């Protein structure tokens, strides 16, 4: 195996024995083989489009789901990849049968082994290092594109679940993967493809925003308890709002309180979700703390998308997966039937008494923030708000992430902190006060809600008649996995400059590619909170 798609990759270079995420070498090789099979499907889809033939939307949905399953912390169950690889090949062959042109040898023609061991061996021959490319800088950009495509696929899958999709997004997924096996493009072409991935991701996040707000309403500022209510309990983690909605419906009247964990916290702001009286509060913090927090949770736990860690034996029998999530030994529930989760929750003790651990606020999506835009603009013009910081991104276990806690704590009282994604759990419960009734800490949602932050930045730039880069706004970003890569590419596509990124820079960027980003976008690694605040504010 060789994998360096996440920020915590071993020694900052790459995992080659066991994934730091818990991914086994066998699963790593199977995921690589699935990407290889999807590349062949992408080649067939591109050829079909070139001949004027329609590629079914169902193929695009499968493509996004399958690519999403290779994202960090989604599926660790080797057995789940065999049917995905076989379906990718079957879809490829169905398209190939309609073509006049002959597909090239390689991903479009390979025949998968009949058993899991054989597939693992094949996967070992088709990893990241086997993507054809001699130039290290172009190889770096190919890998950057691949990881960005994985992020786009995740957002596309979330949106498609709620009936929002765009064939153009699927077409780029096909083309992007197919292009990783071309050798006729120069460095400039590859820079363009990587930025195009950012453009397509913006469209994909727009679809997801419309899907979520269309189904559940625009988020509204909401106070969320961090304590517990006496009674039976289910904890929901991940990102998928439809799974949460289905669970809320199925648990209505059963005496079970529903709690969010991790990236599900912003769900409390959606009107169509918060109307359920048994949707109570938030438990725990970020994904990497689940070993301690899940072991102490006295109810059933449902993992809906990426974020799962290896479950400890103490709670393996209480944790359930759904959708694309998988872990060997964990019970997987399908088709939105959460009966087994409910049965487990009813059989467990639940919380013995009410506890008060304070509250946090969420629900500051772009609609809510722009609803007070007039007051914000007036406060800026009056000198009451000096600067905005978007402190956002993924959390993780690697040392150095306390930087984000200290940065927010040290941000001056005349500044506003916007945040989204699980990086906020470094500071989400800090009481920063307000400026003229505007909270200084505004939780804009999940990583899936990055579109909200972009919309707010664009609207503020319009209100102040300037470009986004001229706003009193600084982006202090943390990254961990491939959704973050896709978002970063979107920001680069939009021409956003002066971003600070950490806690470390991606291992898949060569020095030349990194220099390009520094020279053209002034991307900087984080240093210390004091030094960065001084550099930004003077």
Short mmCIF file of C-alpha atoms in Angstrom, two decimals:
data_model
loop_
_atom_site.label_atom_id
_atom_site.label_comp_id
_atom_site.label_asym_id
_atom_site.label_seq_id
_atom_site.Cartn_x
_atom_site.Cartn_y
_atom_site.Cartn_z
CA UNK A 1 0.00 0.00 0.00
CA UNK A 2 0.91 3.62 -0.37
CA UNK A 3 -1.44 6.40 0.71
CA UNK A 4 -0.83 10.07 1.45
CA UNK A 5 -4.27 11.53 0.84
CA UNK A 6 -4.82 12.81 4.42
CA UNK A 7 -2.99 15.37 6.55
CA UNK A 8 -1.94 12.84 9.18
CA UNK A 9 -0.14 10.53 6.76
CA UNK A 10 2.76 8.66 8.37
CA UNK A 11 5.88 10.80 8.97
CA UNK A 12 4.35 13.45 6.72
CA UNK A 13 5.34 11.32 3.72
CA UNK A 14 2.91 8.44 3.24
CA UNK A 15 1.46 5.32 4.86
CA UNK A 16 3.03 2.15 3.46
CA UNK A 17 2.37 -0.46 6.15
CA UNK A 18 -0.89 0.55 7.83
CA UNK A 19 -2.99 3.66 7.43
CA UNK A 20 -2.85 6.09 10.36
CA UNK A 21 -6.63 6.16 9.90
CA UNK A 22 -6.77 2.43 10.66
CA UNK A 23 -6.99 1.36 7.02
CA UNK A 24 -5.44 -2.07 6.45
CA UNK A 25 -3.08 -2.68 3.53
CA UNK A 26 -5.74 -4.95 2.00
CA UNK A 27 -8.40 -2.23 2.13
CA UNK A 28 -5.92 0.33 0.78
CA UNK A 29 -5.15 -1.91 -2.19
CA UNK A 30 -8.84 -2.59 -2.83
CA UNK A 31 -9.60 1.13 -2.77
CA UNK A 32 -6.79 1.73 -5.25
CA UNK A 33 -8.20 -1.01 -7.48
CA UNK A 34 -11.67 0.54 -7.27
CA UNK A 35 -10.21 3.89 -8.38
CA UNK A 36 -8.49 2.04 -11.24
CA UNK A 37 -11.77 0.40 -12.25
CA UNK A 38 -13.57 3.75 -12.06
CA UNK A 39 -10.86 5.25 -14.27
CA UNK A 40 -11.77 2.67 -16.92
CA UNK A 41 -15.45 3.52 -16.49
CA UNK A 42 -14.52 7.18 -16.83
CA UNK A 43 -12.65 6.45 -20.07
CA UNK A 44 -15.70 4.64 -21.44
CA UNK A 45 -18.03 7.48 -20.40
CA UNK A 46 -15.80 10.12 -22.02
CA UNK A 47 -15.67 8.09 -25.24
CA UNK A 48 -19.44 7.62 -25.20
CA UNK A 49 -20.01 11.35 -24.80
CA UNK A 50 -17.58 12.02 -27.68
CA UNK A 51 -19.72 9.79 -29.89
CA UNK A 52 -22.90 11.60 -28.85
CA UNK A 53 -24.19 8.75 -26.74
CA UNK A 54 -25.98 9.38 -23.45
CA UNK A 55 -24.39 8.16 -20.25
CA UNK A 56 -27.20 7.25 -17.79
CA UNK A 57 -27.55 9.39 -14.67
CA UNK A 58 -27.56 6.16 -12.69
CA UNK A 59 -23.99 5.61 -13.85
CA UNK A 60 -23.01 9.01 -12.52
CA UNK A 61 -24.66 8.34 -9.17
CA UNK A 62 -22.83 5.04 -8.84
CA UNK A 63 -19.54 6.65 -9.91
CA UNK A 64 -19.84 9.32 -7.19
CA UNK A 65 -20.81 6.81 -4.51
CA UNK A 66 -18.01 4.42 -5.38
CA UNK A 67 -15.38 7.17 -5.46
CA UNK A 68 -16.74 8.57 -2.16
CA UNK A 69 -16.23 5.14 -0.57
CA UNK A 70 -12.45 5.58 -1.03
CA UNK A 71 -12.41 8.84 0.97
CA UNK A 72 -10.58 8.83 4.31
CA UNK A 73 -12.57 7.35 7.23
CA UNK A 74 -15.51 6.03 5.21
CA UNK A 75 -15.28 2.28 4.63
CA UNK A 76 -12.77 -0.08 6.24
CA UNK A 77 -14.53 -3.34 5.35
CA UNK A 78 -12.65 -5.17 2.60
CA UNK A 79 -15.68 -7.26 1.61
CA UNK A 80 -17.61 -4.14 0.58
CA UNK A 81 -15.20 -3.29 -2.24
CA UNK A 82 -15.57 -6.47 -4.28
CA UNK A 83 -19.14 -5.67 -5.50
CA UNK A 84 -18.16 -2.04 -6.14
CA UNK A 85 -15.22 -3.08 -8.34
CA UNK A 86 -17.38 -5.61 -10.19
CA UNK A 87 -20.13 -3.06 -10.79
CA UNK A 88 -17.64 -0.47 -12.07
CA UNK A 89 -16.38 -3.02 -14.61
CA UNK A 90 -19.93 -4.04 -15.58
CA UNK A 91 -20.93 -0.40 -16.12
CA UNK A 92 -17.73 0.13 -18.13
CA UNK A 93 -18.38 -2.87 -20.35
CA UNK A 94 -22.02 -1.87 -20.94
CA UNK A 95 -20.86 1.52 -22.23
CA UNK A 96 -17.98 0.01 -24.21
CA UNK A 97 -20.42 -2.26 -26.05
CA UNK A 98 -22.12 0.83 -27.52
CA UNK A 99 -18.90 2.43 -28.80
CA UNK A 100 -17.45 2.60 -32.28
CA UNK A 101 -14.03 3.55 -30.94
CA UNK A 102 -11.82 1.03 -29.20
CA UNK A 103 -10.83 1.87 -25.64
CA UNK A 104 -7.12 1.91 -24.70
CA UNK A 105 -5.48 -0.96 -22.88
CA UNK A 106 -5.35 -0.51 -19.13
CA UNK A 107 -8.17 0.55 -16.81
CA UNK A 108 -10.74 0.20 -19.61
CA UNK A 109 -9.82 -3.40 -20.36
CA UNK A 110 -8.63 -4.98 -17.11
CA UNK A 111 -10.47 -8.05 -15.87
CA UNK A 112 -11.01 -8.22 -12.09
CA UNK A 113 -9.99 -11.33 -10.20
CA UNK A 114 -12.81 -13.61 -9.10
CA UNK A 115 -11.98 -13.62 -5.39
CA UNK A 116 -11.05 -11.04 -2.77
CA UNK A 117 -7.44 -12.19 -2.41
CA UNK A 118 -6.94 -11.87 -6.15
CA UNK A 119 -8.42 -8.38 -6.13
CA UNK A 120 -6.08 -7.34 -3.32
CA UNK A 121 -3.09 -8.53 -5.40
CA UNK A 122 -4.35 -6.59 -8.42
CA UNK A 123 -4.81 -3.51 -6.28
CA UNK A 124 -1.19 -3.70 -5.21
CA UNK A 125 -0.26 -3.17 -8.87
CA UNK A 126 -2.51 -0.17 -9.46
CA UNK A 127 -1.81 2.33 -6.70
CA UNK A 128 -0.96 6.02 -6.69
CA UNK A 129 2.63 5.35 -7.73
CA UNK A 130 1.44 3.36 -10.75
CA UNK A 131 -0.50 6.20 -12.38
CA UNK A 132 1.57 6.83 -15.54
CA UNK A 133 3.70 9.97 -15.22
CA UNK A 134 7.44 10.67 -15.28
CA UNK A 135 7.34 14.35 -14.32
CA UNK A 136 7.09 14.64 -10.50
CA UNK A 137 5.27 17.98 -10.65
CA UNK A 138 2.63 16.68 -13.06
CA UNK A 139 2.31 13.54 -10.94
CA UNK A 140 1.71 15.80 -7.93
CA UNK A 141 -1.05 17.63 -9.81
CA UNK A 142 -2.59 14.33 -10.95
CA UNK A 143 -2.78 13.20 -7.34
CA UNK A 144 -4.15 16.60 -6.29
CA UNK A 145 -6.84 16.26 -8.93
CA UNK A 146 -7.67 12.72 -7.81
CA UNK A 147 -8.07 13.79 -4.19
CA UNK A 148 -10.14 16.80 -5.25
CA UNK A 149 -12.37 14.53 -7.32
CA UNK A 150 -12.96 12.38 -4.25
CA UNK A 151 -14.21 15.47 -2.40
CA UNK A 152 -16.45 16.47 -5.31
CA UNK A 153 -17.83 12.92 -5.42
CA UNK A 154 -18.73 13.11 -1.72
CA UNK A 155 -20.64 16.36 -2.15
CA UNK A 156 -22.31 15.08 -5.32
CA UNK A 157 -23.48 11.97 -3.49
CA UNK A 158 -24.91 14.00 -0.60
CA UNK A 159 -26.83 16.18 -3.07
CA UNK A 160 -28.05 13.28 -5.23
CA UNK A 161 -29.53 11.55 -2.18
CA UNK A 162 -31.90 14.51 -1.96
CA UNK A 163 -32.62 14.55 -5.71
CA UNK A 164 -30.25 17.33 -6.78
CA UNK A 165 -27.69 16.49 -9.45
CA UNK A 166 -26.08 17.93 -12.54
CA UNK A 167 -24.86 15.69 -15.39
CA UNK A 168 -21.99 18.14 -15.91
CA UNK A 169 -20.61 17.25 -12.48
CA UNK A 170 -20.62 13.55 -13.31
CA UNK A 171 -19.07 14.32 -16.70
CA UNK A 172 -16.14 16.05 -15.00
CA UNK A 173 -15.69 13.17 -12.58
CA UNK A 174 -15.41 10.85 -15.59
CA UNK A 175 -13.03 13.15 -17.44
CA UNK A 176 -10.90 13.94 -14.41
CA UNK A 177 -10.19 10.31 -13.57
CA UNK A 178 -9.70 9.41 -17.24
CA UNK A 179 -7.22 12.26 -17.65
CA UNK A 180 -5.01 10.92 -14.87
CA UNK A 181 -4.02 8.17 -17.34
CA UNK A 182 -3.11 10.58 -20.13
CA UNK A 183 0.49 11.66 -20.76
CA UNK A 184 -0.01 14.32 -23.44
CA UNK A 185 -0.67 17.35 -21.21
CA UNK A 186 1.86 19.87 -20.00
CA UNK A 187 2.15 21.46 -16.57
CA UNK A 188 -0.08 24.37 -17.53
CA UNK A 189 -2.79 21.99 -18.71
CA UNK A 190 -2.69 20.23 -15.36
CA UNK A 191 -2.90 23.46 -13.40
CA UNK A 192 -6.00 24.27 -15.46
CA UNK A 193 -7.56 20.87 -14.72
CA UNK A 194 -6.96 21.22 -11.00
CA UNK A 195 -8.57 24.68 -10.99
CA UNK A 196 -11.44 23.31 -13.10
CA UNK A 197 -12.00 20.77 -10.33
CA UNK A 198 -12.45 23.70 -7.95
CA UNK A 199 -14.99 25.28 -10.31
CA UNK A 200 -16.96 22.03 -10.56
CA UNK A 201 -16.84 21.63 -6.79
CA UNK A 202 -18.40 25.08 -6.40
CA UNK A 203 -21.31 23.94 -8.57
CA UNK A 204 -21.55 20.73 -6.58
CA UNK A 205 -21.67 22.58 -3.26
CA UNK A 206 -24.34 24.85 -4.74
CA UNK A 207 -26.40 21.74 -5.52
CA UNK A 208 -25.92 20.45 -2.00
CA UNK A 209 -26.89 23.77 -0.44
CA UNK A 210 -30.08 23.82 -2.52
CA UNK A 211 -30.77 20.19 -1.60
CA UNK A 212 -30.40 20.70 2.14
CA UNK A 213 -32.25 24.01 2.37
CA UNK A 214 -34.95 22.81 -0.01
CA UNK A 215 -35.61 19.73 2.08
CA UNK A 216 -35.12 21.12 5.59
CA UNK A 217 -35.40 24.91 5.31
CA UNK A 218 -32.76 27.59 5.77
CA UNK A 219 -30.86 27.16 9.04
CA UNK A 220 -31.74 29.61 11.79
CA UNK A 221 -29.61 30.56 14.82
CA UNK A 222 -30.28 27.89 17.43
CA UNK A 223 -29.11 27.24 20.98
CA UNK A 224 -28.03 23.62 21.39
CA UNK A 225 -27.63 21.92 24.82
CA UNK A 226 -24.36 20.08 25.44
CA UNK A 227 -25.75 18.14 28.39
CA UNK A 228 -28.15 15.22 28.46
CA UNK A 229 -31.79 14.50 29.20
CA UNK A 230 -32.73 11.47 31.29
CA UNK A 231 -33.86 8.62 29.06
CA UNK A 232 -32.96 6.35 26.19
CA UNK A 233 -30.59 7.79 23.59
CA UNK A 234 -29.23 7.50 20.06
CA UNK A 235 -26.15 9.37 18.87
CA UNK A 236 -25.88 10.31 15.18
CA UNK A 237 -22.52 11.16 13.61
CA UNK A 238 -21.29 11.86 10.09
CA UNK A 239 -22.94 14.32 7.71
CA UNK A 240 -26.08 12.87 6.14
CA UNK A 241 -29.18 14.90 7.06
CA UNK A 242 -31.60 12.52 5.37
CA UNK A 243 -30.49 9.66 7.61
CA UNK A 244 -31.09 11.92 10.60
CA UNK A 245 -34.53 12.94 9.34
CA UNK A 246 -35.51 9.29 8.76
CA UNK A 247 -34.29 8.35 12.23
CA UNK A 248 -36.23 11.21 13.83
CA UNK A 249 -39.39 10.02 12.10
CA UNK A 250 -38.86 6.40 13.09
CA UNK A 251 -38.14 7.23 16.75
CA UNK A 252 -41.06 9.62 17.23
CA UNK A 253 -43.07 8.66 20.31
CA UNK A 254 -40.69 5.88 21.37
CA UNK A 255 -39.16 7.68 24.33
CA UNK A 256 -35.71 8.00 22.72
CA UNK A 257 -33.81 11.27 22.60
CA UNK A 258 -31.61 11.93 19.57
CA UNK A 259 -28.20 13.57 19.96
CA UNK A 260 -25.78 14.79 17.33
CA UNK A 261 -22.05 14.18 17.27
CA UNK A 262 -19.30 15.86 15.29
CA UNK A 263 -20.34 17.34 11.97
CA UNK A 264 -24.03 16.69 12.68
CA UNK A 265 -24.16 19.58 15.17
CA UNK A 266 -25.40 22.10 12.54
CA UNK A 267 -28.44 19.89 11.91
CA UNK A 268 -30.05 21.55 14.94
CA UNK A 269 -30.45 24.76 12.94
CA UNK A 270 -32.70 23.31 10.21
CA UNK A 271 -36.43 24.05 10.83
CA UNK A 272 -37.63 20.71 9.45
CA UNK A 273 -35.32 18.82 11.80
CA UNK A 274 -35.55 20.93 14.94
CA UNK A 275 -39.35 20.60 15.00
CA UNK A 276 -39.01 17.09 16.46
CA UNK A 277 -39.28 17.44 20.27
CA UNK A 278 -37.02 14.43 20.90
CA UNK A 279 -34.18 15.96 18.85
CA UNK A 280 -32.41 17.14 21.97
CA UNK A 281 -28.77 18.16 21.97
CA UNK A 282 -25.15 17.59 21.05
CA UNK A 283 -22.79 15.05 22.61
CA UNK A 284 -19.02 15.01 22.33
CA UNK A 285 -16.65 16.85 20.05
CA UNK A 286 -14.70 15.96 16.90
CA UNK A 287 -14.33 12.62 15.16
CA UNK A 288 -10.88 11.80 16.53
CA UNK A 289 -12.16 11.78 20.14
CA UNK A 290 -14.78 9.10 19.61
CA UNK A 291 -12.90 6.28 21.37
CA UNK A 292 -13.34 8.02 24.71
CA UNK A 293 -16.68 9.68 24.00
CA UNK A 294 -18.46 6.74 22.36
CA UNK A 295 -17.38 4.35 25.11
CA UNK A 296 -19.21 6.57 27.61
CA UNK A 297 -22.40 7.02 25.56
CA UNK A 298 -25.22 4.93 27.11
CA UNK A 299 -27.16 4.34 23.90
CA UNK A 300 -26.89 3.28 20.26
CA UNK A 301 -24.57 5.10 17.85
CA UNK A 302 -25.22 5.62 14.13
CA UNK A 303 -22.44 6.55 11.69
CA UNK A 304 -23.86 8.04 8.49
CA UNK A 305 -20.82 9.06 6.40
CA UNK A 306 -17.08 9.52 6.78
CA UNK A 307 -15.65 10.02 10.31
CA UNK A 308 -15.62 6.50 11.75
CA UNK A 309 -12.58 5.27 13.69
CA UNK A 310 -11.86 1.68 14.67
CA UNK A 311 -14.54 0.98 17.30
CA UNK A 312 -13.27 -0.15 20.67
CA UNK A 313 -14.49 -3.55 21.83
CA UNK A 314 -16.42 -1.82 24.61
CA UNK A 315 -18.90 -0.29 22.16
CA UNK A 316 -18.55 -2.29 18.93
CA UNK A 317 -21.90 -3.93 19.67
CA UNK A 318 -23.57 -0.53 20.05
CA UNK A 319 -22.33 1.13 16.86
CA UNK A 320 -24.17 0.89 13.54
CA UNK A 321 -23.12 1.99 10.07
CA UNK A 322 -25.27 3.01 7.14
CA UNK A 323 -24.85 4.25 3.59
CA UNK A 324 -21.24 3.98 2.42
CA UNK A 325 -19.78 3.56 5.91
CA UNK A 326 -18.38 0.19 6.87
CA UNK A 327 -16.31 -1.43 9.60
CA UNK A 328 -15.78 -5.18 10.00
CA UNK A 329 -17.94 -6.43 12.86
CA UNK A 330 -20.16 -3.36 13.05
CA UNK A 331 -23.83 -3.90 12.13
CA UNK A 332 -24.71 -2.25 8.83
CA UNK A 333 -28.29 -1.07 8.31
CA UNK A 334 -29.67 -0.56 4.82
CA UNK A 335 -32.52 1.19 3.02
CA UNK A 336 -33.17 3.70 5.78
CA UNK A 337 -34.56 1.05 8.14
CA UNK A 338 -33.19 1.96 11.55
CA UNK A 339 -35.11 -0.69 13.45
CA UNK A 340 -31.95 -2.42 14.73
CA UNK A 341 -30.57 0.91 15.98
CA UNK A 342 -33.82 1.65 17.81
CA UNK A 343 -33.95 -1.82 19.35
CA UNK A 344 -30.40 -1.44 20.67
CA UNK A 345 -31.18 1.99 22.12
CA UNK A 346 -34.26 0.66 23.92
CA UNK A 347 -32.21 -2.21 25.35
CA UNK A 348 -29.48 0.08 26.71
CA UNK A 349 -29.72 2.09 29.94
CA UNK A 350 -29.74 5.59 28.47
CA UNK A 351 -28.89 8.63 30.58
CA UNK A 352 -29.95 8.23 34.23
CA UNK A 353 -30.58 11.92 34.85
CA UNK A 354 -30.61 15.37 33.33
CA UNK A 355 -27.21 17.06 33.12
CA UNK A 356 -26.33 20.65 32.27
CA UNK A 357 -23.04 21.17 30.43
CA UNK A 358 -23.86 24.51 28.89
CA UNK A 359 -24.90 25.36 25.36
CA UNK A 360 -23.51 26.39 21.99
CA UNK A 361 -25.08 28.16 19.04
CA UNK A 362 -25.30 27.01 15.44
CA UNK A 363 -27.42 27.83 12.41
CA UNK A 364 -25.57 30.82 10.95
CA UNK A 365 -25.83 29.76 7.31
CA UNK A 366 -25.59 32.33 4.53
CA UNK A 367 -29.30 33.13 4.71
CA UNK A 368 -29.09 33.91 8.45
CA UNK A 369 -25.87 35.91 8.16
CA UNK A 370 -27.12 37.95 5.23
CA UNK A 371 -30.30 38.62 7.19
CA UNK A 372 -28.19 40.81 9.50
CA UNK A 373 -25.86 42.04 6.77
CA UNK A 374 -27.02 45.62 7.21
CA UNK A 375 -26.02 45.63 10.88
CA UNK A 376 -22.71 43.98 10.03
CA UNK A 377 -21.91 46.53 7.33
CA UNK A 378 -22.83 49.41 9.62
CA UNK A 379 -20.63 47.99 12.38
CA UNK A 380 -17.69 47.74 9.98
CA UNK A 381 -18.17 51.31 8.74
CA UNK A 382 -18.45 52.55 12.34
CA UNK A 383 -15.19 50.82 13.25
CA UNK A 384 -16.86 48.42 15.69
CA UNK A 385 -15.87 45.39 13.59
CA UNK A 386 -12.25 45.60 12.48
CA UNK A 387 -11.79 42.21 10.83
CA UNK A 388 -13.40 38.87 10.00
CA UNK A 389 -11.63 35.55 10.38
CA UNK A 390 -12.86 32.38 8.72
CA UNK A 391 -11.32 29.74 10.99
CA UNK A 392 -12.54 26.58 9.37
CA UNK A 393 -11.76 23.10 8.15
CA UNK A 394 -11.16 19.61 9.49
CA UNK A 395 -9.98 18.62 12.94
CA UNK A 396 -7.51 15.84 13.64
CA UNK A 397 -5.36 14.25 16.31
CA UNK A 398 -1.94 15.45 15.17
CA UNK A 399 -0.16 17.88 17.53
CA UNK A 400 -0.25 21.48 16.37
CA UNK A 401 -3.99 21.83 16.03
CA UNK A 402 -4.20 23.74 19.32
CA UNK A 403 -3.06 26.64 17.15
CA UNK A 404 -6.68 27.13 16.09
CA UNK A 405 -7.93 27.26 19.68
CA UNK A 406 -5.31 29.84 20.61
CA UNK A 407 -5.93 31.87 17.47
CA UNK A 408 -9.63 32.24 18.25
CA UNK A 409 -8.99 32.96 21.93
CA UNK A 410 -6.48 35.67 21.03
CA UNK A 411 -8.52 37.27 18.22
CA UNK A 412 -9.24 40.86 19.39
CA UNK A 413 -12.67 41.74 20.76
CA UNK A 414 -13.47 43.86 17.69
CA UNK A 415 -13.20 40.87 15.32
CA UNK A 416 -15.73 38.26 14.19
CA UNK A 417 -14.89 34.56 13.83
CA UNK A 418 -16.80 32.61 11.19
CA UNK A 419 -16.39 28.86 11.36
CA UNK A 420 -17.56 25.62 9.76
CA UNK A 421 -16.65 21.93 9.64
CA UNK A 422 -15.28 19.90 12.54
CA UNK A 423 -12.27 22.16 13.05
CA UNK A 424 -14.60 24.30 15.17
CA UNK A 425 -14.52 21.74 17.96
CA UNK A 426 -11.21 23.24 18.99
CA UNK A 427 -13.16 26.32 20.15
CA UNK A 428 -16.91 25.81 19.54
CA UNK A 429 -17.83 26.26 23.21
CA UNK A 430 -15.78 29.42 23.79
CA UNK A 431 -17.83 32.38 24.99
CA UNK A 432 -16.55 35.23 22.86
CA UNK A 433 -19.42 37.64 23.47
CA UNK A 434 -20.94 39.85 20.79
CA UNK A 435 -20.51 43.10 18.94
CA UNK A 436 -23.70 45.14 18.98
CA UNK A 437 -25.80 41.98 19.30
CA UNK A 438 -23.88 40.11 16.60
CA UNK A 439 -22.22 37.02 18.11
CA UNK A 440 -18.45 37.04 17.68
CA UNK A 441 -18.48 33.32 16.93
CA UNK A 442 -20.74 32.28 14.05
CA UNK A 443 -21.07 28.56 13.27
CA UNK A 444 -21.95 28.33 9.58
CA UNK A 445 -22.34 24.56 9.48
CA UNK A 446 -20.64 21.41 8.24
CA UNK A 447 -17.72 21.19 5.83
CA UNK A 448 -20.58 20.52 3.38
CA UNK A 449 -21.69 24.11 4.01
CA UNK A 450 -18.53 25.81 2.74
CA UNK A 451 -20.78 27.26 0.02
CA UNK A 452 -22.34 29.45 2.73
CA UNK A 453 -19.02 31.03 3.64
CA UNK A 454 -18.27 31.70 -0.03
CA UNK A 455 -21.69 33.30 -0.55
CA UNK A 456 -21.24 35.55 2.48
CA UNK A 457 -17.78 36.65 1.30
CA UNK A 458 -19.10 37.42 -2.19
CA UNK A 459 -22.08 39.35 -0.79
CA UNK A 460 -19.88 41.41 1.54
CA UNK A 461 -17.52 42.22 -1.32
CA UNK A 462 -20.48 43.43 -3.34
CA UNK A 463 -21.77 45.53 -0.45
CA UNK A 464 -18.37 47.19 0.02
CA UNK A 465 -17.82 47.48 -3.74
CA UNK A 466 -14.52 45.64 -3.69
CA UNK A 467 -13.04 42.24 -4.46
CA UNK A 468 -13.09 39.43 -1.91
CA UNK A 469 -9.32 39.79 -1.49
CA UNK A 470 -9.80 43.45 -0.49
CA UNK A 471 -12.24 42.62 2.31
CA UNK A 472 -11.13 42.77 5.97
CA UNK A 473 -11.36 38.98 5.88
CA UNK A 474 -8.67 36.37 6.49
CA UNK A 475 -8.99 32.62 6.00
CA UNK A 476 -7.26 30.43 8.57
CA UNK A 477 -7.81 26.90 7.35
CA UNK A 478 -7.14 23.42 8.69
CA UNK A 479 -7.33 20.39 6.46
CA UNK A 480 -7.48 16.66 6.99
CA UNK A 481 -9.10 14.81 4.09
CA UNK A 482 -10.27 15.09 0.50
CA UNK A 483 -13.35 17.25 0.97
CA UNK A 484 -10.98 19.89 2.28
CA UNK A 485 -8.82 19.47 -0.84
CA UNK A 486 -11.88 20.10 -3.05
CA UNK A 487 -12.80 23.21 -1.05
CA UNK A 488 -9.26 24.55 -1.27
CA UNK A 489 -9.34 24.08 -5.05
CA UNK A 490 -12.63 26.00 -5.14
CA UNK A 491 -11.06 28.90 -3.26
CA UNK A 492 -8.14 28.88 -5.70
CA UNK A 493 -10.57 28.82 -8.63
CA UNK A 494 -12.23 31.91 -7.18
CA UNK A 495 -8.87 33.64 -6.94
CA UNK A 496 -8.83 33.85 -3.15
CA UNK A 497 -5.40 34.83 -1.86
CA UNK A 498 -3.53 35.12 1.44
CA UNK A 499 -4.94 31.94 2.97
CA UNK A 500 -3.13 30.33 5.87
CA UNK A 501 -3.16 26.53 5.84
CA UNK A 502 -2.20 23.97 8.44
CA UNK A 503 -1.31 22.27 10.60
CA UNK A 504 1.03 20.91 7.89
CA UNK A 505 1.01 21.28 4.13
CA UNK A 506 -0.11 18.36 1.91
CA UNK A 507 2.53 15.68 1.35
CA UNK A 508 1.37 15.29 -2.26
CA UNK A 509 2.51 18.79 -3.23
CA UNK A 510 6.02 18.95 -4.69
CA UNK A 511 8.19 21.99 -3.88
CA UNK A 512 7.56 23.39 -7.37
CA UNK A 513 3.78 23.06 -7.09
CA UNK A 514 3.89 24.60 -3.62
CA UNK A 515 5.99 27.48 -4.94
CA UNK A 516 3.40 28.04 -7.67
CA UNK A 517 0.68 28.36 -5.03
CA UNK A 518 2.79 30.72 -2.94
CA UNK A 519 3.71 32.93 -5.88
CA UNK A 520 0.24 33.08 -7.43
CA UNK A 521 -2.06 32.85 -4.39
CA UNK A 522 0.20 33.81 -1.49
CA UNK A 523 -0.76 30.66 0.42
CA UNK A 524 1.12 30.50 3.71
CA UNK A 525 1.59 27.78 6.28
CA UNK A 526 0.35 28.74 9.74
CA UNK A 527 3.07 29.90 12.16
CA UNK A 528 1.97 30.93 15.66
CA UNK A 529 -1.30 32.67 16.58
CA UNK A 530 0.55 35.76 17.82
CA UNK A 531 2.71 36.06 14.71
CA UNK A 532 -0.19 35.45 12.32
CA UNK A 533 -2.51 37.90 14.09
CA UNK A 534 0.20 40.56 14.04
CA UNK A 535 0.87 39.96 10.34
CA UNK A 536 -2.83 40.21 9.51
CA UNK A 537 -3.89 43.06 11.78
CA UNK A 538 -0.65 44.99 12.03
#
